Amino acid sequence: METANPIFRHQISADVIALDKQGRVILVADVRGSRVVKLTLPQFTSYLKATQTVVPFAMLVDPETIQIVQWDGVNWSEAICSLKTTDVVKPYIRDFDSYKRDYQHQQITGGYLEILLLAWLDDLAFHWKLETPPASEALAAIGLLERLDQGSTKREVEISGDTILRDELSHEYLYWA
């Protein structure tokens, strides 16, 4: 018997996603190595409209700022939460003072920033490191903290709707038989 693989016409790549405890995508994040450029939001917008998917939050992360915006089904809000990146990720760097001394003229960027972001989001979901992770109050105020509770995160993903086609741990696309 021959089986056909589904064709996902609309998909998007995201550096990081967060899923709620039911496995629904609740946040897509773009991590930049330098200042945030809002070119990512039009990409996310086209994707969400094409798939008719509701992903309530997007996070735009650069070495200086974490901006969170909200999707209302039609448009993105202006930043509803803006955080200083270093304040958020500092607790997840083993010896921050040594790190800053050794790399004083360098910013936290790229894959390392992604890993620190994942550690923070996982801590918000499970409190594995801190009872009150950084920015908990700010995320509670915008309704994101509750959605992260007991959820999960994935890195370097391609998604179509709520279907994860590929993540950092998979070598092939997901195909259904």
mmCIF file with all atom_site columns, N, CA and C in Angstrom, residues 29 51 63 65 67 78 91 94 99 103 107 134 151:
data_model
loop_
_atom_site.group_PDB
_atom_site.id
_atom_site.type_symbol
_atom_site.label_atom_id
_atom_site.label_alt_id
_atom_site.label_comp_id
_atom_site.label_asym_id
_atom_site.label_entity_id
_atom_site.label_seq_id
_atom_site.pdbx_PDB_ins_code
_atom_site.Cartn_x
_atom_site.Cartn_y
_atom_site.Cartn_z
_atom_site.occupancy
_atom_site.B_iso_or_equiv
_atom_site.pdbx_formal_charge
_atom_site.auth_seq_id
_atom_site.auth_comp_id
_atom_site.auth_asym_id
_atom_site.auth_atom_id
_atom_site.pdbx_PDB_model_num
ATOM 1  N N  . ALA A 1 29  ? 9.986  32.846 18.744 1.00 0.00 ? 29  ALA A N  1
ATOM 2  C CA . ALA A 1 29  ? 11.025 33.810 19.084 1.00 0.00 ? 29  ALA A CA 1
ATOM 3  C C  . ALA A 1 29  ? 12.072 33.863 17.985 1.00 0.00 ? 29  ALA A C  1
ATOM 4  N N  . THR A 1 51  ? -1.818 30.265 7.501  1.00 0.00 ? 51  THR A N  1
ATOM 5  C CA . THR A 1 51  ? -2.180 29.003 8.163  1.00 0.00 ? 51  THR A CA 1
ATOM 6  C C  . THR A 1 51  ? -3.400 29.150 9.063  1.00 0.00 ? 51  THR A C  1
ATOM 7  N N  . PRO A 1 63  ? 20.979 41.116 21.755 1.00 0.00 ? 63  PRO A N  1
ATOM 8  C CA . PRO A 1 63  ? 21.855 41.127 22.924 1.00 0.00 ? 63  PRO A CA 1
ATOM 9  C C  . PRO A 1 63  ? 21.498 42.173 23.986 1.00 0.00 ? 63  PRO A C  1
ATOM 10 N N  . THR A 1 65  ? 18.017 43.741 24.226 1.00 0.00 ? 65  THR A N  1
ATOM 11 C CA . THR A 1 65  ? 16.599 43.855 24.557 1.00 0.00 ? 65  THR A CA 1
ATOM 12 C C  . THR A 1 65  ? 15.814 42.609 24.154 1.00 0.00 ? 65  THR A C  1
ATOM 13 N N  . GLN A 1 67  ? 11.947 41.970 23.362 1.00 0.00 ? 67  GLN A N  1
ATOM 14 C CA . GLN A 1 67  ? 10.648 42.615 23.162 1.00 0.00 ? 67  GLN A CA 1
ATOM 15 C C  . GLN A 1 67  ? 9.607  41.534 22.922 1.00 0.00 ? 67  GLN A C  1
ATOM 16 N N  . GLU A 1 78  ? 2.175  46.780 19.462 1.00 0.00 ? 78  GLU A N  1
ATOM 17 C CA . GLU A 1 78  ? 3.502  47.321 19.752 1.00 0.00 ? 78  GLU A CA 1
ATOM 18 C C  . GLU A 1 78  ? 4.048  46.460 20.886 1.00 0.00 ? 78  GLU A C  1
ATOM 19 N N  . PRO A 1 91  ? 21.127 34.992 35.481 1.00 0.00 ? 91  PRO A N  1
ATOM 20 C CA . PRO A 1 91  ? 21.129 33.868 36.432 1.00 0.00 ? 91  PRO A CA 1
ATOM 21 C C  . PRO A 1 91  ? 21.483 32.513 35.801 1.00 0.00 ? 91  PRO A C  1
ATOM 22 N N  . ARG A 1 94  ? 26.812 30.477 34.431 1.00 0.00 ? 94  ARG A N  1
ATOM 23 C CA . ARG A 1 94  ? 27.412 29.877 35.631 1.00 0.00 ? 94  ARG A CA 1
ATOM 24 C C  . ARG A 1 94  ? 28.106 30.897 36.523 1.00 0.00 ? 94  ARG A C  1
ATOM 25 N N  . TYR A 1 99  ? 32.378 35.806 33.462 1.00 0.00 ? 99  TYR A N  1
ATOM 26 C CA . TYR A 1 99  ? 31.994 35.927 32.057 1.00 0.00 ? 99  TYR A CA 1
ATOM 27 C C  . TYR A 1 99  ? 32.149 37.370 31.584 1.00 0.00 ? 99  TYR A C  1
ATOM 28 N N  . TYR A 1 103 ? 34.839 38.564 28.838 1.00 0.00 ? 103 TYR A N  1
ATOM 29 C CA . TYR A 1 103 ? 34.234 38.946 27.555 1.00 0.00 ? 103 TYR A CA 1
ATOM 30 C C  . TYR A 1 103 ? 33.617 40.342 27.641 1.00 0.00 ? 103 TYR A C  1
ATOM 31 N N  . GLN A 1 107 ? 29.098 40.963 23.426 1.00 0.00 ? 107 GLN A N  1
ATOM 32 C CA . GLN A 1 107 ? 27.735 40.746 23.879 1.00 0.00 ? 107 GLN A CA 1
ATOM 33 C C  . GLN A 1 107 ? 27.398 39.264 23.779 1.00 0.00 ? 107 GLN A C  1
ATOM 34 N N  . PRO A 1 134 ? 13.582 35.615 36.513 1.00 0.00 ? 134 PRO A N  1
ATOM 35 C CA . PRO A 1 134 ? 13.535 37.025 36.093 1.00 0.00 ? 134 PRO A CA 1
ATOM 36 C C  . PRO A 1 134 ? 12.309 37.326 35.232 1.00 0.00 ? 134 PRO A C  1
ATOM 37 N N  . GLY A 1 151 ? 4.814  23.940 30.416 1.00 0.00 ? 151 GLY A N  1
ATOM 38 C CA . GLY A 1 151 ? 4.967  23.788 28.969 1.00 0.00 ? 151 GLY A CA 1
ATOM 39 C C  . GLY A 1 151 ? 6.366  23.329 28.604 1.00 0.00 ? 151 GLY A C  1
#
